[in-house]
């Protein structure tokens, strides 16, 4: 039979004596919490606590823990409370409860800055190795899918390819023309401004022609495509991954690489050289307008000087980079989209990562091509 739980607080000098009685069990949890709360203020003000449990008729873990919490509350001296009158059948339970959370964690030493940097370097190395493995895995999957298309041309999803070409190619032409036109105009203006001091304004045309055709034309276009189309690819595939549409394609017996990734990457590889050509022409046109209105150089003189300064080799060097840059952008964008987890935060993170990685790899690839073409005399 459960006896009504009671708790008396009897101060005796600097010592507060607590006398619980009755049934301190989980069935009386509401009353026990109320009793504990009623004496907390007295416990906090006391210098020492004595717990007399001779009146407790029933006790379980909940009751023992409430009493133990009261015994731990105040003493400013840090000395443990004195517990007396524990029945033999409850002494083991009280001993177990008294040892809970008694051990203070060892102080953690301040981390070494050099070790932290070394740890960050190790994590970055492991992450880079994982990124390279995923890149190569996606490249191999695309290669196998392309072999399948060569064997069975009808398996190519032509409608999807044409639609992606329209999206990343045709719709991108206005912004590509605008940006590259401005880039060409700025380069020409700065060239005339600085070369005029040395009486060498005509060399501005050489700088604009060579720089645009070999480097900046394709590089600016690739960076814009990475930010515009690469991010869109990552967001699209990531949203499909979150809604389990890609898993549904696999369940239906369709390869997501054939259905989703191959048309997108092929569209990029086809569209980027065209966009790079259009962008280069727009940049040269922008340089020609600046030459006419700022450098007092007529169109005929500009074109004649441009014809002397550049050759087909310069155009080849620039345009040969475009398909490889497109391949890198497509692989990175699609692989990052497939790495999206089930949250919007993950989608945003992978989209940002996709753009950053694509731009970084495009610039690195451009540098490697520059070294390669210089080594072979182009």
Coordinates of C-alpha atoms in Angstrom, one line a residue:
X1 CA 0.0 0.0 0.0
X2 CA 1.5 3.4 -1.0
X3 CA 1.9 5.9 1.8
X4 CA 1.5 9.6 1.1
X5 CA 5.0 11.1 0.4
X6 CA 6.1 13.8 2.8
X7 CA 9.2 16.0 3.2
X8 CA 10.0 18.0 6.2
X9 CA 12.8 20.6 6.4
X10 CA 14.1 21.2 9.9
X11 CA 16.9 23.7 10.4
X12 CA 19.3 23.1 13.2
X13 CA 21.9 25.8 13.4
X14 CA 23.9 25.8 10.2
X15 CA 22.6 22.4 9.3
X16 CA 19.3 21.7 7.4
X17 CA 17.9 18.3 8.2
X18 CA 15.6 16.9 5.5
X19 CA 13.2 14.1 6.6
X20 CA 11.4 12.4 3.7
X21 CA 8.7 9.9 4.5
X22 CA 6.2 7.7 2.8
X23 CA 6.4 6.4 -0.8
X24 CA 9.0 8.0 -2.9
X25 CA 8.2 6.2 -6.1
X26 CA 7.3 7.1 -9.7
X27 CA 3.6 6.8 -9.1
X28 CA 3.7 9.9 -7.0
X29 CA 6.0 11.9 -9.3
X30 CA 3.9 15.1 -9.3
X31 CA 3.7 15.2 -5.5
X32 CA 7.4 14.4 -5.2
X33 CA 8.5 17.2 -7.6
X34 CA 6.3 19.6 -5.7
X35 CA 7.8 18.6 -2.4
X36 CA 11.4 18.9 -3.8
X37 CA 10.6 22.3 -5.1
X38 CA 9.2 23.5 -1.8
X39 CA 12.5 23.1 0.1
X40 CA 15.0 24.1 -2.6
X41 CA 15.2 27.7 -1.3
X42 CA 16.0 26.4 2.2
X43 CA 18.6 24.0 0.9
X44 CA 20.3 26.8 -1.1
X45 CA 20.6 28.9 2.0
X46 CA 22.0 26.2 4.2
X47 CA 25.7 25.6 4.8
X48 CA 25.2 21.8 5.2
X49 CA 22.5 19.3 4.6
X50 CA 21.6 16.1 6.5
X51 CA 19.2 13.7 4.9
X52 CA 17.3 11.3 7.3
X53 CA 15.6 8.6 5.3
X54 CA 14.4 6.5 8.1
X55 CA 10.8 7.4 7.4
X56 CA 10.8 6.3 3.7
X57 CA 8.7 3.2 3.3
X58 CA 9.1 2.8 -0.5
X59 CA 11.8 4.0 -2.9
X60 CA 12.6 3.6 -6.5
X61 CA 15.1 5.2 -8.9
X62 CA 13.1 8.3 -9.5
X63 CA 12.6 9.0 -5.8
X64 CA 16.2 8.3 -5.0
X65 CA 17.4 10.7 -7.7
X66 CA 15.1 13.5 -6.4
X67 CA 16.6 13.1 -3.0
X68 CA 20.1 12.9 -4.3
X69 CA 19.6 16.2 -6.3
X70 CA 18.4 17.8 -3.0
X71 CA 21.5 16.6 -1.2
X72 CA 23.8 18.0 -3.9
X73 CA 22.2 21.5 -4.2
X74 CA 23.6 23.9 -1.7
X75 CA 26.5 23.3 0.5
X76 CA 28.9 26.1 -0.3
X77 CA 31.6 24.3 1.5
X78 CA 31.5 21.6 -1.2
X79 CA 31.2 18.8 1.4
X80 CA 28.7 16.1 0.5
X81 CA 25.5 15.9 2.4
X82 CA 25.1 13.4 5.2
X83 CA 22.6 10.6 4.5
X84 CA 21.4 8.5 7.4
X85 CA 18.6 6.0 8.1
X86 CA 18.6 4.3 4.7
X87 CA 16.9 0.9 4.8
X88 CA 19.1 -2.1 4.0
X89 CA 17.0 -3.0 0.9
X90 CA 17.5 0.6 -0.5
X91 CA 21.1 1.2 0.4
X92 CA 22.4 -0.3 -2.9
X93 CA 20.1 1.9 -4.9
X94 CA 21.2 5.0 -3.0
X95 CA 24.9 4.1 -3.5
X96 CA 24.4 3.8 -7.3
X97 CA 22.5 7.1 -7.5
X98 CA 25.2 8.9 -5.4
X99 CA 27.9 7.9 -8.0
X100 CA 26.0 9.2 -11.0
X101 CA 27.7 12.2 -12.7
X102 CA 30.1 12.5 -9.8
X103 CA 33.3 12.4 -11.9
X104 CA 34.3 15.8 -13.3
X105 CA 35.6 15.6 -16.9
X106 CA 39.3 16.1 -17.3
X107 CA 40.2 19.5 -18.5
X108 CA 40.8 19.6 -22.3
X109 CA 44.1 21.1 -23.1
X110 CA 44.2 24.0 -25.5
X111 CA 44.7 22.7 -29.1
X112 CA 48.0 23.2 -30.8
X113 CA 47.6 25.7 -33.7
X114 CA 50.1 23.8 -35.9
X115 CA 48.3 20.5 -35.2
X116 CA 44.9 22.1 -36.1
X117 CA 46.4 23.4 -39.4
X118 CA 47.8 20.0 -40.1
X119 CA 44.4 18.4 -39.3
X120 CA 42.7 20.8 -41.7
X121 CA 45.2 20.0 -44.3
X122 CA 44.6 16.3 -43.9
X123 CA 40.8 16.7 -44.1
X124 CA 41.3 18.8 -47.3
X125 CA 43.5 16.1 -48.8
X126 CA 41.0 13.4 -48.1
X127 CA 38.2 15.6 -49.5
X128 CA 40.2 16.3 -52.6
X129 CA 40.8 12.6 -53.1
X130 CA 37.1 11.9 -52.8
X131 CA 36.3 14.7 -55.3
X132 CA 38.8 13.2 -57.8
X133 CA 37.4 9.8 -57.4
X134 CA 33.8 11.0 -58.0
X135 CA 35.0 13.0 -61.0
X136 CA 36.7 10.0 -62.6
X137 CA 33.7 7.8 -61.8
X138 CA 31.3 10.3 -63.6
X139 CA 33.7 10.6 -66.5
X140 CA 33.8 6.8 -66.9
X141 CA 30.0 6.6 -66.6
X142 CA 29.7 9.2 -69.4
X143 CA 32.2 7.4 -71.6
X144 CA 30.3 4.1 -71.2
X145 CA 27.0 5.9 -72.0
X146 CA 28.5 7.5 -75.1
X147 CA 29.7 4.1 -76.3
X148 CA 26.2 2.9 -75.9
X149 CA 24.9 5.8 -78.0
X150 CA 27.5 5.0 -80.7
X151 CA 26.4 1.4 -80.8
X152 CA 22.7 2.3 -80.7
X153 CA 22.2 5.8 -82.1
X154 CA 18.4 5.6 -81.5
X155 CA 19.1 5.5 -77.7
X156 CA 20.3 9.1 -77.8
X157 CA 17.5 11.3 -76.3
X158 CA 17.5 13.9 -79.1
X159 CA 14.6 15.9 -77.7
X160 CA 16.3 16.4 -74.4
X161 CA 19.6 17.3 -76.2
X162 CA 17.9 19.9 -78.4
X163 CA 16.1 21.4 -75.4
X164 CA 19.3 21.7 -73.4
X165 CA 21.0 23.3 -76.4
X166 CA 18.2 25.8 -76.5
X167 CA 18.5 26.5 -72.8
X168 CA 22.3 26.8 -72.4
X169 CA 23.1 27.9 -75.9
X170 CA 20.5 30.0 -77.6
X171 CA 19.1 31.6 -74.4
X172 CA 22.6 32.5 -73.2
X173 CA 23.7 34.4 -76.4
X174 CA 22.4 37.9 -75.3
X175 CA 24.2 37.9 -72.0
X176 CA 27.3 36.4 -73.5
X177 CA 27.4 39.1 -76.2
X178 CA 26.8 41.9 -73.7
X179 CA 29.5 40.8 -71.2
X180 CA 32.2 39.9 -73.8
X181 CA 31.5 43.2 -75.6
X182 CA 32.1 45.1 -72.4
X183 CA 35.2 43.1 -71.6
X184 CA 36.7 43.8 -75.1
X185 CA 35.8 47.5 -74.8
X186 CA 37.4 47.8 -71.4
X187 CA 40.6 46.0 -72.5
X188 CA 40.9 48.3 -75.5
X189 CA 40.3 51.5 -73.5
X190 CA 42.9 50.5 -70.9
X191 CA 45.3 49.6 -73.7
X192 CA 44.9 53.0 -75.5
X193 CA 45.1 54.8 -72.2
X194 CA 48.5 53.3 -71.2
X195 CA 50.1 52.7 -74.6
X196 CA 49.5 56.3 -75.5
X197 CA 52.2 57.4 -73.1
X198 CA 54.7 55.5 -75.3
X199 CA 53.2 56.4 -78.7
X200 CA 52.3 52.7 -79.2
X201 CA 48.5 52.9 -79.5
X202 CA 48.5 50.5 -82.4
X203 CA 49.7 47.7 -80.2
X204 CA 46.4 47.9 -78.4
X205 CA 44.8 46.0 -81.3
X206 CA 47.4 43.3 -81.0
X207 CA 46.7 43.0 -77.3
X208 CA 42.9 42.9 -77.7
X209 CA 43.1 40.4 -80.6
X210 CA 45.5 37.9 -79.1
X211 CA 44.1 38.2 -75.5
X212 CA 40.5 37.7 -76.6
X213 CA 41.1 34.9 -79.1
X214 CA 43.6 32.9 -77.0
X215 CA 42.5 33.4 -73.4
X216 CA 39.8 35.8 -72.3
X217 CA 37.1 35.0 -74.9
X218 CA 36.7 31.3 -74.0
X219 CA 37.6 31.8 -70.3
X220 CA 35.0 34.5 -69.7
X221 CA 32.4 32.5 -71.5
X222 CA 33.3 29.3 -69.6
X223 CA 33.0 31.1 -66.3
X224 CA 29.6 32.5 -67.2
X225 CA 28.4 29.1 -68.4
X226 CA 29.6 27.6 -65.1
X227 CA 27.7 30.1 -63.1
X228 CA 24.6 30.1 -65.3
X229 CA 24.1 26.6 -66.6
X230 CA 26.3 24.6 -64.2
X231 CA 24.4 25.9 -61.2
X232 CA 21.1 25.1 -62.9
X233 CA 22.2 21.5 -63.6
X234 CA 23.2 21.0 -60.0
X235 CA 19.9 22.5 -58.7
X236 CA 17.8 20.4 -61.1
X237 CA 19.5 17.1 -60.4
X238 CA 19.6 17.9 -56.7
X239 CA 15.9 18.6 -56.6
X240 CA 15.2 15.4 -58.4
X241 CA 17.5 13.6 -55.9
X242 CA 15.6 15.1 -53.0
X243 CA 12.2 14.0 -54.5
X244 CA 13.7 10.5 -55.2
X245 CA 12.9 10.9 -58.9
X246 CA 16.4 9.6 -59.8
X247 CA 15.8 6.5 -57.6
X248 CA 12.5 6.0 -59.4
X249 CA 14.3 6.1 -62.8
X250 CA 16.6 3.3 -61.6
X251 CA 13.6 1.3 -60.3
X252 CA 12.1 1.6 -63.8
X253 CA 15.2 0.1 -65.3
X254 CA 16.5 3.4 -66.8
X255 CA 20.0 4.6 -66.3
X256 CA 20.1 8.2 -64.9
X257 CA 23.3 8.8 -66.7
X258 CA 21.7 8.1 -70.1
X259 CA 18.5 9.9 -69.3
X260 CA 19.6 13.0 -67.4
X261 CA 23.4 13.5 -67.5
X262 CA 24.5 12.6 -71.0
X263 CA 22.2 15.0 -72.9
X264 CA 23.2 17.9 -70.6
X265 CA 27.0 17.3 -70.9
X266 CA 26.7 16.8 -74.7
X267 CA 24.8 20.1 -74.9
X268 CA 27.5 21.9 -73.0
X269 CA 30.3 20.4 -75.1
X270 CA 28.4 21.5 -78.3
X271 CA 27.3 24.9 -77.1
X272 CA 30.4 26.2 -75.4
X273 CA 32.6 26.4 -78.5
X274 CA 29.8 28.2 -80.3
X275 CA 29.3 30.6 -77.4
X276 CA 33.1 31.2 -77.2
X277 CA 33.2 32.1 -80.9
X278 CA 30.3 34.5 -80.6
X279 CA 31.8 36.0 -77.4
X280 CA 35.2 36.5 -79.1
X281 CA 33.6 38.3 -82.0
X282 CA 31.6 40.5 -79.7
X283 CA 34.8 41.3 -77.7
X284 CA 36.7 42.2 -80.8
X285 CA 33.7 44.4 -82.0
X286 CA 33.7 46.2 -78.6
X287 CA 37.5 46.8 -78.9
X288 CA 36.9 48.2 -82.4
X289 CA 34.2 50.7 -81.2
X290 CA 36.6 51.9 -78.5
X291 CA 39.4 52.1 -81.0
X292 CA 37.2 54.3 -83.2
X293 CA 35.7 56.7 -80.6
X294 CA 38.5 56.7 -78.0
X295 CA 41.7 55.9 -79.9
X296 CA 40.9 57.8 -83.2
X297 CA 41.4 54.6 -85.2
X298 CA 39.1 54.0 -88.1
X299 CA 37.5 50.6 -88.7
X300 CA 39.6 49.9 -91.8
X301 CA 42.8 50.6 -89.8
X302 CA 41.6 48.5 -86.9
X303 CA 40.7 45.5 -89.1
X304 CA 44.0 45.8 -91.0
X305 CA 46.0 45.9 -87.8
X306 CA 43.9 43.0 -86.4
X307 CA 44.6 41.0 -89.6
X308 CA 48.4 41.5 -89.1
X309 CA 48.3 40.7 -85.3
X310 CA 46.3 37.5 -85.2
X311 CA 46.3 34.3 -87.1
X312 CA 44.1 31.2 -87.3
X313 CA 46.5 29.6 -84.7
X314 CA 45.3 32.0 -82.1
X315 CA 41.7 31.2 -82.9
X316 CA 42.5 27.4 -82.7
X317 CA 44.2 27.7 -79.4
X318 CA 41.2 29.4 -77.9
X319 CA 38.5 27.3 -79.4
X320 CA 40.2 23.9 -78.7
X321 CA 39.9 24.7 -75.0
X322 CA 36.1 25.1 -75.0
X323 CA 35.0 21.4 -75.3
X324 CA 37.3 20.4 -72.4
X325 CA 36.1 23.2 -70.3
X326 CA 32.5 22.3 -71.1
X327 CA 33.2 18.7 -70.1
X328 CA 34.7 19.7 -66.8
X329 CA 31.7 22.0 -66.0
X330 CA 29.2 19.4 -66.9
X331 CA 30.8 16.6 -64.9
X332 CA 31.2 18.8 -61.8
X333 CA 27.7 20.2 -62.0
X334 CA 26.0 16.8 -62.4
X335 CA 28.1 15.0 -59.8
X336 CA 27.5 17.7 -57.2
X337 CA 23.8 17.5 -58.0
X338 CA 23.8 13.8 -57.3
X339 CA 25.5 14.4 -54.0
X340 CA 22.6 16.4 -52.6
X341 CA 21.0 15.0 -49.5
X342 CA 17.4 15.4 -48.3
X343 CA 17.5 19.1 -47.2
X344 CA 17.3 22.5 -48.9
X345 CA 20.5 23.4 -47.1
X346 CA 22.3 20.6 -48.8
X347 CA 20.9 21.7 -52.2
X348 CA 22.2 25.3 -51.6
X349 CA 25.6 24.0 -50.4
X350 CA 26.1 21.7 -53.4
X351 CA 25.0 24.3 -55.9
X352 CA 27.5 26.8 -54.4
X353 CA 30.2 24.1 -54.4
X354 CA 29.5 23.2 -58.0
X355 CA 30.0 26.8 -59.2
X356 CA 33.2 27.3 -57.2
X357 CA 34.7 24.0 -58.3
X358 CA 33.8 24.6 -61.9
X359 CA 35.3 28.0 -62.1
X360 CA 38.4 26.9 -60.3
X361 CA 38.9 23.9 -62.6
X362 CA 38.2 26.0 -65.7
X363 CA 41.0 28.5 -64.7
X364 CA 43.4 25.6 -63.8
X365 CA 42.6 23.9 -67.2
X366 CA 43.2 27.2 -69.0
X367 CA 46.6 27.5 -67.4
X368 CA 47.5 24.0 -68.3
X369 CA 46.5 24.5 -71.9
X370 CA 48.5 27.8 -72.0
X371 CA 51.6 25.8 -70.8
X372 CA 50.9 23.0 -73.3
X373 CA 50.4 25.3 -76.3
X374 CA 53.5 27.3 -75.4
X375 CA 55.6 24.1 -75.2
X376 CA 54.5 23.0 -78.7
X377 CA 55.0 26.5 -80.2
X378 CA 51.4 27.5 -80.8

